[in-house]
XYZ file of C-alpha atoms in Angstrom:
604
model
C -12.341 15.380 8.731
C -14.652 14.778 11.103
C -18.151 15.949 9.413
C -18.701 15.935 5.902
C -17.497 18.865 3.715
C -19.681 21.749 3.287
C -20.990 20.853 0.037
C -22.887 17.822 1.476
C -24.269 20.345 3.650
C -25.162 22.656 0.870
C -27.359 20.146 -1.295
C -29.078 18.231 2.340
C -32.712 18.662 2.923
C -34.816 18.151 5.588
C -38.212 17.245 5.291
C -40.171 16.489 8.293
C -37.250 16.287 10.953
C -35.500 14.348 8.160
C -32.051 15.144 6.429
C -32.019 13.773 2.706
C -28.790 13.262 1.042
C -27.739 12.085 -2.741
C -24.898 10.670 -3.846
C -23.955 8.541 -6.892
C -22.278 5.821 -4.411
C -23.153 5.360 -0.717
C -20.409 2.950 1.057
C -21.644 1.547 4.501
C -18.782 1.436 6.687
C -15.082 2.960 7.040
C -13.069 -0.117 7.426
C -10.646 -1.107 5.366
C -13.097 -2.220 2.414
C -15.075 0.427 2.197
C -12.042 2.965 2.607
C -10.814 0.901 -0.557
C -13.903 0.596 -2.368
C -14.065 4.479 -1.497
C -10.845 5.435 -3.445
C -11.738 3.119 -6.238
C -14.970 5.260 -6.953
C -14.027 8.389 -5.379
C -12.078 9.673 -8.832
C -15.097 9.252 -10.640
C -18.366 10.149 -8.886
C -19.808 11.545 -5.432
C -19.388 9.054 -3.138
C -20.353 9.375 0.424
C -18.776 7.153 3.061
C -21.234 6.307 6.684
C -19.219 5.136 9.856
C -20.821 4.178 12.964
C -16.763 5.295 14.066
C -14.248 7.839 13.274
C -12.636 5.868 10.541
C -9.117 5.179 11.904
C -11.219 3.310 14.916
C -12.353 0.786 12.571
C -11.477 -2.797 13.303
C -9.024 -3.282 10.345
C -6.246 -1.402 12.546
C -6.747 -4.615 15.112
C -5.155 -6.390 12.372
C -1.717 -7.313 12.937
C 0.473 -9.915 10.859
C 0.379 -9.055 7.597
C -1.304 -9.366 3.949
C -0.570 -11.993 1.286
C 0.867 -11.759 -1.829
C 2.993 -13.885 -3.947
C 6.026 -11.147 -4.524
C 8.378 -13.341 -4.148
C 11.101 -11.055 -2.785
C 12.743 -13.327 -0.281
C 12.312 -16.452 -2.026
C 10.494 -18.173 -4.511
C 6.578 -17.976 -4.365
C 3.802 -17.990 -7.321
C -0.021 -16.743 -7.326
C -1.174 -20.367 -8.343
C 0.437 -21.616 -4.785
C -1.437 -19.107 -3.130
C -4.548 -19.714 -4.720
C -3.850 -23.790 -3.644
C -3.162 -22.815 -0.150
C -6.187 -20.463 0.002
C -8.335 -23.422 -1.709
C -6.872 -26.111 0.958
C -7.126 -24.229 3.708
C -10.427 -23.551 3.315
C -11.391 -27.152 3.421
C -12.269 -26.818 -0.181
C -15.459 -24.918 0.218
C -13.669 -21.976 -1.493
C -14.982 -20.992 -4.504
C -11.637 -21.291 -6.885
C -12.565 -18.737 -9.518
C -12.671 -16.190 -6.482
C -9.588 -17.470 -5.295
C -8.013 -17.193 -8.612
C -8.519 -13.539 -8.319
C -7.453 -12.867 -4.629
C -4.121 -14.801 -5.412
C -3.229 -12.737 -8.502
C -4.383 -9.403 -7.733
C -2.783 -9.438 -4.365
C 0.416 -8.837 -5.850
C -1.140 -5.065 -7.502
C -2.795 -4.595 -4.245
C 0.009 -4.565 -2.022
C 1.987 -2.430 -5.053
C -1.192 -0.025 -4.683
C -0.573 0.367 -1.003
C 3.231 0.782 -1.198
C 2.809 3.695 -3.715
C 0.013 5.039 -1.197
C 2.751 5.660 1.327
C 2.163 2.579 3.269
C 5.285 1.912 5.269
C 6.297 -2.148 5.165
C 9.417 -3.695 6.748
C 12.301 -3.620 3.942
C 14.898 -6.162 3.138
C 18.536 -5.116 3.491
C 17.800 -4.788 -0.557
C 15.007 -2.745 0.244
C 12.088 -4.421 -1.292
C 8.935 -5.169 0.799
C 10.046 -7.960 3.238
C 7.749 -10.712 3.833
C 7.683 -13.739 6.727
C 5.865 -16.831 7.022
C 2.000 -17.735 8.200
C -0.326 -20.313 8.795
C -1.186 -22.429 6.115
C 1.480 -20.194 3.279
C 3.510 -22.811 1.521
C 5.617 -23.155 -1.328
C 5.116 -26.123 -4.187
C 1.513 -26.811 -3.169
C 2.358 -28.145 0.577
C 5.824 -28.816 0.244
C 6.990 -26.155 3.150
C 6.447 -23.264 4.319
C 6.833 -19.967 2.447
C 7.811 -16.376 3.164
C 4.233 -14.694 1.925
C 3.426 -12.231 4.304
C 4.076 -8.542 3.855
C 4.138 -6.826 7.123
C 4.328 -3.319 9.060
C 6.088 -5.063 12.288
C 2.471 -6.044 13.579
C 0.463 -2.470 13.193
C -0.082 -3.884 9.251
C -4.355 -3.451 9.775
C -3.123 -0.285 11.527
C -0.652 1.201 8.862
C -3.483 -0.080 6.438
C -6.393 2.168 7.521
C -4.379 5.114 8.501
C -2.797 4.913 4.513
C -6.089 4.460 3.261
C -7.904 7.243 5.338
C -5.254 10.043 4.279
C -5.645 8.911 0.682
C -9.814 9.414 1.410
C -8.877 12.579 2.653
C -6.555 13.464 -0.361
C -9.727 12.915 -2.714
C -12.170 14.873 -0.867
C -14.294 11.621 0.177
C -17.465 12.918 2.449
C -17.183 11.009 5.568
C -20.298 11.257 8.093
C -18.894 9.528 11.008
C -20.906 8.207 14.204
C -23.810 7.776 12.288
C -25.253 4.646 12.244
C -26.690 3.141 9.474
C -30.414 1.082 10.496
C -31.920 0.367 7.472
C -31.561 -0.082 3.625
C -34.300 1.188 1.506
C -35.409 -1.257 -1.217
C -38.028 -0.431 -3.882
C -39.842 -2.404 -6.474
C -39.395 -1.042 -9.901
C -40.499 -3.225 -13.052
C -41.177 -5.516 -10.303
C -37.612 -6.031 -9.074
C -36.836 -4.771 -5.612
C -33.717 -2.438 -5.313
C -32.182 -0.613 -3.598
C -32.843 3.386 -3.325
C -31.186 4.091 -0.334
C -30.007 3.752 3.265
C -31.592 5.164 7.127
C -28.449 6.058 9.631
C -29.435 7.665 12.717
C -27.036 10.243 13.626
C -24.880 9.815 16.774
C -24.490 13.246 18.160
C -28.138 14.687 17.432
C -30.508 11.810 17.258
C -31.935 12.724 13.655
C -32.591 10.559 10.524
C -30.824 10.931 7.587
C -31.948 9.421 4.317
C -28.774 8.927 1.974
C -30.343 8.360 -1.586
C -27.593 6.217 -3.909
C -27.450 4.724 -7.500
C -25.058 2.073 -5.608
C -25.005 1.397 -2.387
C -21.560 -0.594 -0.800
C -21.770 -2.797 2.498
C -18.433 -2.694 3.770
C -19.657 -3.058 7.817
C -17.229 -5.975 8.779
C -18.015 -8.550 11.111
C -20.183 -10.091 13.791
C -17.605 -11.544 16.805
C -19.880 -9.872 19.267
C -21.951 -13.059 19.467
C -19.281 -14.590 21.586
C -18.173 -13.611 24.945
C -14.300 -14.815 24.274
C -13.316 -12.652 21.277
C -10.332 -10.545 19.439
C -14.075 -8.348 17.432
C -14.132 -4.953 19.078
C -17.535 -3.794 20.858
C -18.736 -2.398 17.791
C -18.868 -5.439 15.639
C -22.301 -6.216 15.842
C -22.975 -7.397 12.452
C -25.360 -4.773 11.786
C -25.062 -4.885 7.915
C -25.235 -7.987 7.638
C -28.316 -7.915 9.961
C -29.779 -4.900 7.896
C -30.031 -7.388 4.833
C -31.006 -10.277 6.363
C -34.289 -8.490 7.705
C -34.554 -7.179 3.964
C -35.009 -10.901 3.266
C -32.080 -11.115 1.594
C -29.726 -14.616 2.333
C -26.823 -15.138 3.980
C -24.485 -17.607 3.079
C -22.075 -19.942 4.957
C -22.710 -18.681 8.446
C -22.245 -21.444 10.196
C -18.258 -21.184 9.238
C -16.730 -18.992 12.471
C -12.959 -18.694 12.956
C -11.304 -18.897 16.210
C -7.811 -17.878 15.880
C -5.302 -20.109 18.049
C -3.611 -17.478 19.995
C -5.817 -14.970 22.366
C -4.827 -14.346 25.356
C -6.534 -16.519 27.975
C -9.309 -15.648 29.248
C -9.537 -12.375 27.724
C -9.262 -13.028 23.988
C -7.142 -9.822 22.676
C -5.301 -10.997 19.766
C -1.649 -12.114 19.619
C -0.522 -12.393 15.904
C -0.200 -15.158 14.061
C 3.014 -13.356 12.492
C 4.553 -14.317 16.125
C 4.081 -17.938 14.991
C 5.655 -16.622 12.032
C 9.042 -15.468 13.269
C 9.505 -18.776 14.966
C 7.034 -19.122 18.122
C 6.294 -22.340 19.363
C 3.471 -23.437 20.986
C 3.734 -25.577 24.159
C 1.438 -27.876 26.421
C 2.308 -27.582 30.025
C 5.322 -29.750 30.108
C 6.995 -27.824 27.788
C 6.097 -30.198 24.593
C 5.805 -28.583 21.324
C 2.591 -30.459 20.728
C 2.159 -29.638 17.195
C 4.826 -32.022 15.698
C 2.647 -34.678 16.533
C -0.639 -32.957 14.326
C 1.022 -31.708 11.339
C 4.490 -32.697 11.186
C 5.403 -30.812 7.935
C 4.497 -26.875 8.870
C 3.866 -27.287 12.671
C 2.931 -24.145 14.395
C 1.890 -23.083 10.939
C -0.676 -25.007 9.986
C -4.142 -23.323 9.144
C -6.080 -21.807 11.957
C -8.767 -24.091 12.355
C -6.444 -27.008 12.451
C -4.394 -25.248 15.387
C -7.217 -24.243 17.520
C -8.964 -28.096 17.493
C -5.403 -29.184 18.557
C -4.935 -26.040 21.599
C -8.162 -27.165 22.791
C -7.632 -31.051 22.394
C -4.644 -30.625 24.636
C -6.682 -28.904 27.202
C -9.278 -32.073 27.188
C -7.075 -34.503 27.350
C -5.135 -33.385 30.780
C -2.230 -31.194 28.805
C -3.195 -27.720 29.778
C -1.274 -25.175 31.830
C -1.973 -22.905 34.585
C -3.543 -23.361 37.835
C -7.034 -24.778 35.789
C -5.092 -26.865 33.284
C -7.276 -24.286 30.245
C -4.796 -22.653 28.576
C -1.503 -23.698 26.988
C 1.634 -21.554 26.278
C 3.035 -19.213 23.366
C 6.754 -19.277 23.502
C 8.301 -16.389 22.201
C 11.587 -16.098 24.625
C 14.264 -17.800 22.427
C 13.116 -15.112 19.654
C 15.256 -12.456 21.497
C 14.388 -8.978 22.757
C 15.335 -7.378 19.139
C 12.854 -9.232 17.261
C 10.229 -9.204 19.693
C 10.613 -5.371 20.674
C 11.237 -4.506 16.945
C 8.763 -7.325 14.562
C 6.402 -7.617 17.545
C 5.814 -4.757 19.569
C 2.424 -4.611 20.392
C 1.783 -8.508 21.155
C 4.530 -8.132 23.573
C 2.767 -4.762 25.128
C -0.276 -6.630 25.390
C 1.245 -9.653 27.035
C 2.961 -7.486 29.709
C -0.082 -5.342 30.086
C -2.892 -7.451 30.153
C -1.531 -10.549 31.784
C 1.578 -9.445 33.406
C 3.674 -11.576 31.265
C 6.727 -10.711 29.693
C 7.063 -12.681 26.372
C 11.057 -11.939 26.652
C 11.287 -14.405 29.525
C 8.598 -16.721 29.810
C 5.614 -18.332 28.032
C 2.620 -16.508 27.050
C -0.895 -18.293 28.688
C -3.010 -18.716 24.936
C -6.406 -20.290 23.900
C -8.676 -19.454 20.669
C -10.590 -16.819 20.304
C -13.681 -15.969 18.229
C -12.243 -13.903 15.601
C -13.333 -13.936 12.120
C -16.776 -14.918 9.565
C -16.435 -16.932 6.896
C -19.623 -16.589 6.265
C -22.178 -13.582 5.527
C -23.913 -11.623 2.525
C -23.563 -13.658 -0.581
C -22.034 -11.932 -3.381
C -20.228 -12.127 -6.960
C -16.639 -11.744 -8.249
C -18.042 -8.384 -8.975
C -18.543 -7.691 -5.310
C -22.597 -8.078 -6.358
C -25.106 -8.583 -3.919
C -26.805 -11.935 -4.926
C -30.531 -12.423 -3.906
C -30.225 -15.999 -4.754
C -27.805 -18.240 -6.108
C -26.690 -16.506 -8.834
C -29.564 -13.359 -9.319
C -27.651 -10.244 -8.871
C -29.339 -7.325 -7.180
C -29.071 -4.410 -9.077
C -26.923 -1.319 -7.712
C -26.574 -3.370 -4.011
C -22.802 -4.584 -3.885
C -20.721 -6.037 -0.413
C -17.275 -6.098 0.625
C -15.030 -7.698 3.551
C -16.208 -9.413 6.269
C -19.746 -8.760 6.114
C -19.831 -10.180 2.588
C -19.050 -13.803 1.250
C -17.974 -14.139 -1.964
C -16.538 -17.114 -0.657
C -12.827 -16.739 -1.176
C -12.323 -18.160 2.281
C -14.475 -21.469 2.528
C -14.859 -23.066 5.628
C -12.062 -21.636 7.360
C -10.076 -18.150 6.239
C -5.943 -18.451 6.057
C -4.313 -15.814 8.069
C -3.477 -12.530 5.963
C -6.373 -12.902 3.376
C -8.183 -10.748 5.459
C -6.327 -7.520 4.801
C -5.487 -8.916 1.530
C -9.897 -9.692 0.437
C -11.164 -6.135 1.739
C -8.247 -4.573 -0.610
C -9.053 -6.738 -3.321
C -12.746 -6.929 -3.344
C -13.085 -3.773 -1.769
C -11.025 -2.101 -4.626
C -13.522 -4.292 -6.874
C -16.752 -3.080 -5.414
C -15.761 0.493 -6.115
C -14.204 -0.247 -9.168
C -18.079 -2.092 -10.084
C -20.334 0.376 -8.482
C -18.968 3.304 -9.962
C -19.583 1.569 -13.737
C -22.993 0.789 -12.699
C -24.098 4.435 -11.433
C -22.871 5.946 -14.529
C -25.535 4.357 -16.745
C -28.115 4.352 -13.445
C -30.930 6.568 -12.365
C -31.948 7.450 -9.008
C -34.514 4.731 -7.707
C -37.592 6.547 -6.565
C -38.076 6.480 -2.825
C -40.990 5.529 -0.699
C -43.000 8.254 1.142
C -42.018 8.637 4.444
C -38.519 6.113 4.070
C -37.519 6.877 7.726
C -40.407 5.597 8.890
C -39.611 1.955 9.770
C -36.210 3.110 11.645
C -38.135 6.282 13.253
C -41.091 3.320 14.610
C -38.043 0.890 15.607
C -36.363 3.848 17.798
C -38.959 5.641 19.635
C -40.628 1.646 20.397
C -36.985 1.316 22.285
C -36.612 4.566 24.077
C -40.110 4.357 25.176
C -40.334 0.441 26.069
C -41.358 -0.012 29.917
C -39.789 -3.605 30.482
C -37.755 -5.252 32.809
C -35.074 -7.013 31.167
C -31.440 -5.504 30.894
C -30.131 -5.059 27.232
C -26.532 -5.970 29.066
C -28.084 -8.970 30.856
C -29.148 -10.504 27.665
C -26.327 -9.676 25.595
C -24.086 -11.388 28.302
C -26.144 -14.383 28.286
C -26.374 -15.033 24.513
C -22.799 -14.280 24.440
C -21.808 -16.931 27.152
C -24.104 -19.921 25.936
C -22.460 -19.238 21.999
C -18.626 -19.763 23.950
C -20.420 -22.723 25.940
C -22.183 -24.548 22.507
C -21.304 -23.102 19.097
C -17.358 -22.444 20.038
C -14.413 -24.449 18.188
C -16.235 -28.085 19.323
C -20.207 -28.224 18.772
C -22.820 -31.216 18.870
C -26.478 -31.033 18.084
C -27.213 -31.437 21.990
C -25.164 -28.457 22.394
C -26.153 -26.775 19.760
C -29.797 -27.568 20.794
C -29.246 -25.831 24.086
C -27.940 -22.416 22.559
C -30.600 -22.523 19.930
C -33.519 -22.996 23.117
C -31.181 -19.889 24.783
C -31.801 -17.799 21.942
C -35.578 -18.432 21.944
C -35.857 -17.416 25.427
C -33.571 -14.439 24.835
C -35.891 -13.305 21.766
C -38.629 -13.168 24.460
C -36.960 -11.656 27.009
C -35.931 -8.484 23.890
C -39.408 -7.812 23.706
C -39.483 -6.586 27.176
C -36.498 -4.874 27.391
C -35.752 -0.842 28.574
C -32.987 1.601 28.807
C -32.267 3.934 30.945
C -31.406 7.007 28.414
C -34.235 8.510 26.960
C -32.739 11.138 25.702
C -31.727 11.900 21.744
C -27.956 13.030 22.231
C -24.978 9.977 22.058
C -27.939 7.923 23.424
C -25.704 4.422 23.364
C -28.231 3.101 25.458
C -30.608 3.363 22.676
C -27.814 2.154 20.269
C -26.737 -1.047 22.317
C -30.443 -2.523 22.039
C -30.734 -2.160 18.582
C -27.202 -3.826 18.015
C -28.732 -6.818 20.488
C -31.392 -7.478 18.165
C -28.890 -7.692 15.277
C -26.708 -10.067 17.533
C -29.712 -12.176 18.515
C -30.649 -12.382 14.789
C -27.185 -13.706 13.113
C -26.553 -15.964 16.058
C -29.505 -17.806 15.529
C -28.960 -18.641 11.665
C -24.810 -19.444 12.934
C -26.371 -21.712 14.810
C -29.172 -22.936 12.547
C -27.015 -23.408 10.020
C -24.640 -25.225 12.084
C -27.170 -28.021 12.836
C -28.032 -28.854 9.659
C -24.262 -29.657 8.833
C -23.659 -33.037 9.990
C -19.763 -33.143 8.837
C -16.830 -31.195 10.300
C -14.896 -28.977 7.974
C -12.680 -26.006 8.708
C -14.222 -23.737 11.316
C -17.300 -25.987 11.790
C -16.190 -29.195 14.236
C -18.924 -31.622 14.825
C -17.807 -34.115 17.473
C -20.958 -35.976 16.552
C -19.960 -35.594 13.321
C -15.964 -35.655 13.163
C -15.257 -36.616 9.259
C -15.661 -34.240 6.188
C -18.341 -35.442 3.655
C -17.411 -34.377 0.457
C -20.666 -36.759 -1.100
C -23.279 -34.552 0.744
C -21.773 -31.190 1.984
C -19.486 -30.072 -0.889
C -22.107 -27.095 -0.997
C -22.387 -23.711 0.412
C -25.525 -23.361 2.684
C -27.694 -20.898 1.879
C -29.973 -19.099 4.644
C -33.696 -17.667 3.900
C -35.591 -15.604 5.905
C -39.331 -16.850 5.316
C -41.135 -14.730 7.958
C -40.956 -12.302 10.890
C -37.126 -12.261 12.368
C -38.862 -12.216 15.875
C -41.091 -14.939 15.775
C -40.093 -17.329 18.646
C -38.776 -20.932 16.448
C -35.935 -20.183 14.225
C -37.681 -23.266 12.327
C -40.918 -20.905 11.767
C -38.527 -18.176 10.330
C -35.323 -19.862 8.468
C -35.336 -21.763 5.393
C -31.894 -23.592 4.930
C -31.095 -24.925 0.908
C -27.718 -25.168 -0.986
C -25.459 -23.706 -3.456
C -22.605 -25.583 -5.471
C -19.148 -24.633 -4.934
C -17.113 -23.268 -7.864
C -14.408 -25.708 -8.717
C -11.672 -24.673 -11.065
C -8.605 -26.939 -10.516
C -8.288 -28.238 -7.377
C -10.082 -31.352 -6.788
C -10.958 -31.850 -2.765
C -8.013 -34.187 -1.149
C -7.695 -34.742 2.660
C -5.883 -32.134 4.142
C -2.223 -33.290 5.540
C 0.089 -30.636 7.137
């Protein structure tokens, strides 16, 4: 399906160059979330899906070890020891009533994906077979625990491609390469809301206006910011840029995940599920280094904890490799079968990106960018939230762009797979029940205006600065001062970077002027986007003086539960553009839910 149906086509207008659509739910993105969110509604009302990709080229298929749930098919395992480990790993920023929910409706989820036709590894029995991950225990810390349900490590992969034919079953309208610019919001009974969203169209260069009772973000993630990275081009954080220009806050961004094992110097992803089956990671003579930082789960221990201790080895004189900046991912006493059968495409990658085979010898790792905590604040409900707790009517967020916050200050692996079906399954499941009571919210005259102004000021720009020039730099000085160690002197420098990168945007030009697959055109929008989210990451990250989870201060190395058990909460107060992120950011605080896990010091 790779245009919508003809009935879309049948009841599209165009006014003025402009195509106007209406649907009873609009869902921003084709990941896994909004796929999800998409067969939730899709039963019950017109939904429309936009993709700025085909949807099978989403980013959820780079997912590869697996999605939680307490099954308990190879040995004993409960929801309430997956909502501890969830709680704990997240450095106890996680909101528990959220995590509540993740924990005991991943065990329906993966159910609802098994009777989709999803295709996990058995057991001999024949029941969904599950292996361990990072930070998965059994008996609240006790040892490690077999969690993980897993398609070898295609399990993102399997995931969208089960989710897309199930779309497809249900006669879901997919417009795909059109990307999605703006969201419309208008004030009725003076309370702004949303009426609907801009997406410039890939292939022609039009404007379409899709009009919505409910409108789903489902647009993933922001990696893009960082030069070292497992994000795809594509994940440029546009949604969440979308509502942070509609002055709308963001939540928790200064939380970034860098998962342990990239490969060096490129940053592709090699699963945790490797660590999983029994790889070890090594220092260059050979030491298994993690014994010595958490005895009890080793290898296993949450992401954030790993990475600090692959990069502490490097500092300290234990790194491999002709620079002494990597260390090693030993997979070789594992055996061909498992490898070639559990983990085929880590061990492609190895061989074809670095020339290593992970049969034989040690695979050169270091951490990559690879995952927000933090982004569009919602509610259990998958709400939007305009404040602390002041729902936006109709406007509802899924996955990575959106923080509910079931993953704290640092996200275990597998609750990524395991959140979008959850929550994405929620925020259809919510949207629908709002748009059947709903009316259409009038829209503004001329609602393409603002993306039609931001476009043609682009194309027709006469600058001198390179969109990829700037996008490199930004990219390099975030891996240089807001990577898995920051201080405010670093953080300082990136924050000056990005003032004199703002500057340098508003001279910018591209070479395509044209209105046909212009990604030219598309690239310099995305920078702005990137410019925008790195600056409150880093804001935000400032005006933390602790270190929890993904957030290590070395000028700051101890968690402080008396000041920062909080979420921060980012406000835009002005223009986005204006040079000081001080003249356009307001920072303030939100309590964390606590349920029944009173914060402890983490021990592994």
């Amino acid at each position: 399906m790779t245009s919508p149906s003809s009935s879309a086509h049948e009841e599209t207008k165009v006014i003025d160059g402009v195509h106007y659509h209406q649907y009873d739910v609009v869902i921003v993105g084709a990941g896994g979330a909004g796929m999800r969110a998409a067969i939730e509604a899709g039963p019950h009302a017109r939904v429309g899906v936009i993709s700025k990709l085909y949807p099978t080229r989403s980013h959820t298929g780079a997912a590869q070890g697996g999605m939680a749930a307490a099954l308990a098919n190879v040995e004993e395992d409960s929801w309430e020891w997956h909502t501890f480990d969830t709680v704990k790993g997240g450095d106890y920023l996680v909101d528990q009533d959220a995590a509540e929910i993740l924990a005991k409706e991943a065990i329906d989820a993966v159910i609802d994906l098994e009777n989709m036709g999803l295709p996990f590894n058995r057991t001999p029995e024949g029941k969904i077979d599950q292996r361990r991950f990072g930070g998965h225990t059994r008996d609240h810390g006790k040892a490690p625990v077999r969690r993980s349900c897993y398609a070898a490590d295609r399990t993102g992969h399997m995931i969208l491609q089960t989710l897309f034919q199930n779309c497809v079953k249900l006669g879901i309208e997919f417009y795909n390469e059109y990307y999605v610019l703006d969201l419309v919001m208008t004030e009725v009974d003076g309370v702004k809301r949303p009426s609907a969203v801009v997406a410039y169209e890939l292939a022609t260069g039009d404007l379409h206006v899709f009009q919505a009772k409910s409108i789903i973000f489902a647009t993933g993630g922001f990696g893009k910011i960082y030069k070292t990275t497992s994000n795809a081009h594509t994940l440029t954080g546009d949604g969440v840029g979308i509502l942070w220009r509609k002055g709308i806050p963001l939540e928790d961004m200064e939380f970034f995940q860098f998962h342990p094992t990239g490969l060096a110097g490129l940053g592709i992803l090699l699963t945790e599920g490797a660590r999983g089956e029994g790889a070890i990671l090594r220092n260059a003579s050979g030491e298994r280094f993690m014994e010595r930082y958490a005895p009890t789960i080793k290898d296993l221990a949450p992401r954030d904890i790993v990475a600090r201790c692959m990069v502490q080895e490097v500092q300290e004189g234990r790194g491999a490799g002709p620079n002494k900046d990597y260390v090693y991912l030993d997979c070789t006493h594992l055996g061909a079968e498992v490898l070639e059968t559990k983990l085929p495409d880590i061990t492609e990658f190895a061989r074809t990106y670095l020339g290593v085979d992970p049969v034989v010898e040690p695979v050169p790792v270091m951490p990559t960018a690879h995952y927000a905590m933090g982004g569009i604040p919602t509610n259990i409900k998958a709400e939007v939230l305009s404040n602390n707790d002041t729902v936006i009517p109709g406007l509802y967020a899924a996955g990575e762009c959106a923080c509910v916050s079931v993953h704290g200050s640092n996200r275990l692996g597998t609750n990524s797979l395991l959140d979008i079906n959850v929550f994405g399954k929620r925020a259809g499941r919510y949207s629908v029940e709002y748009a059947k009571t709903a009316e259409f919210v009038p829209l503004p005259q001329d609602p393409a205006g603002p993306v039609r102004d931001m476009i043609e000021s682009i194309r027709n720009a006469g600058g001198t600065e390179r969109v990829s020039a700037l996008r490199k730099e930004l990219q390099e000085e975030m891996d240089r001062g807001a990577q898995v160690f920051r201080t405010d002197e670093s953080l300082g420098q990136v924050t000056d970077t990005i003032t004199k990168l703002r500057e340098g945007y508003k001279n910018i030009s591209i070479h395509d002027k044209g209105k046909r697959f212009n990604t030219d055109l598309l690239e310099a929008v995305e920078l702005g986007f990137l410019l925008d989210l790195a600056e409150v990451v880093v804001y935000s990250a400032r005006n933390r003086k602790e270190s929890r989870g993904g957030h290590m201060r070395d000028d700051y190395p101890l968690r402080n539960d008396e000041d920062y058990m909080v979420h921060t909460m980012a406000y835009l107060t002005g223009d986005a553009s204006s040079e000081h992120a001080g003249d356009h950011i307001k920072l303030d605080w939100k309590p964390v839910v606590i349920t029944n896990y009173q914060p402890m010091e983490r021990k592994y």
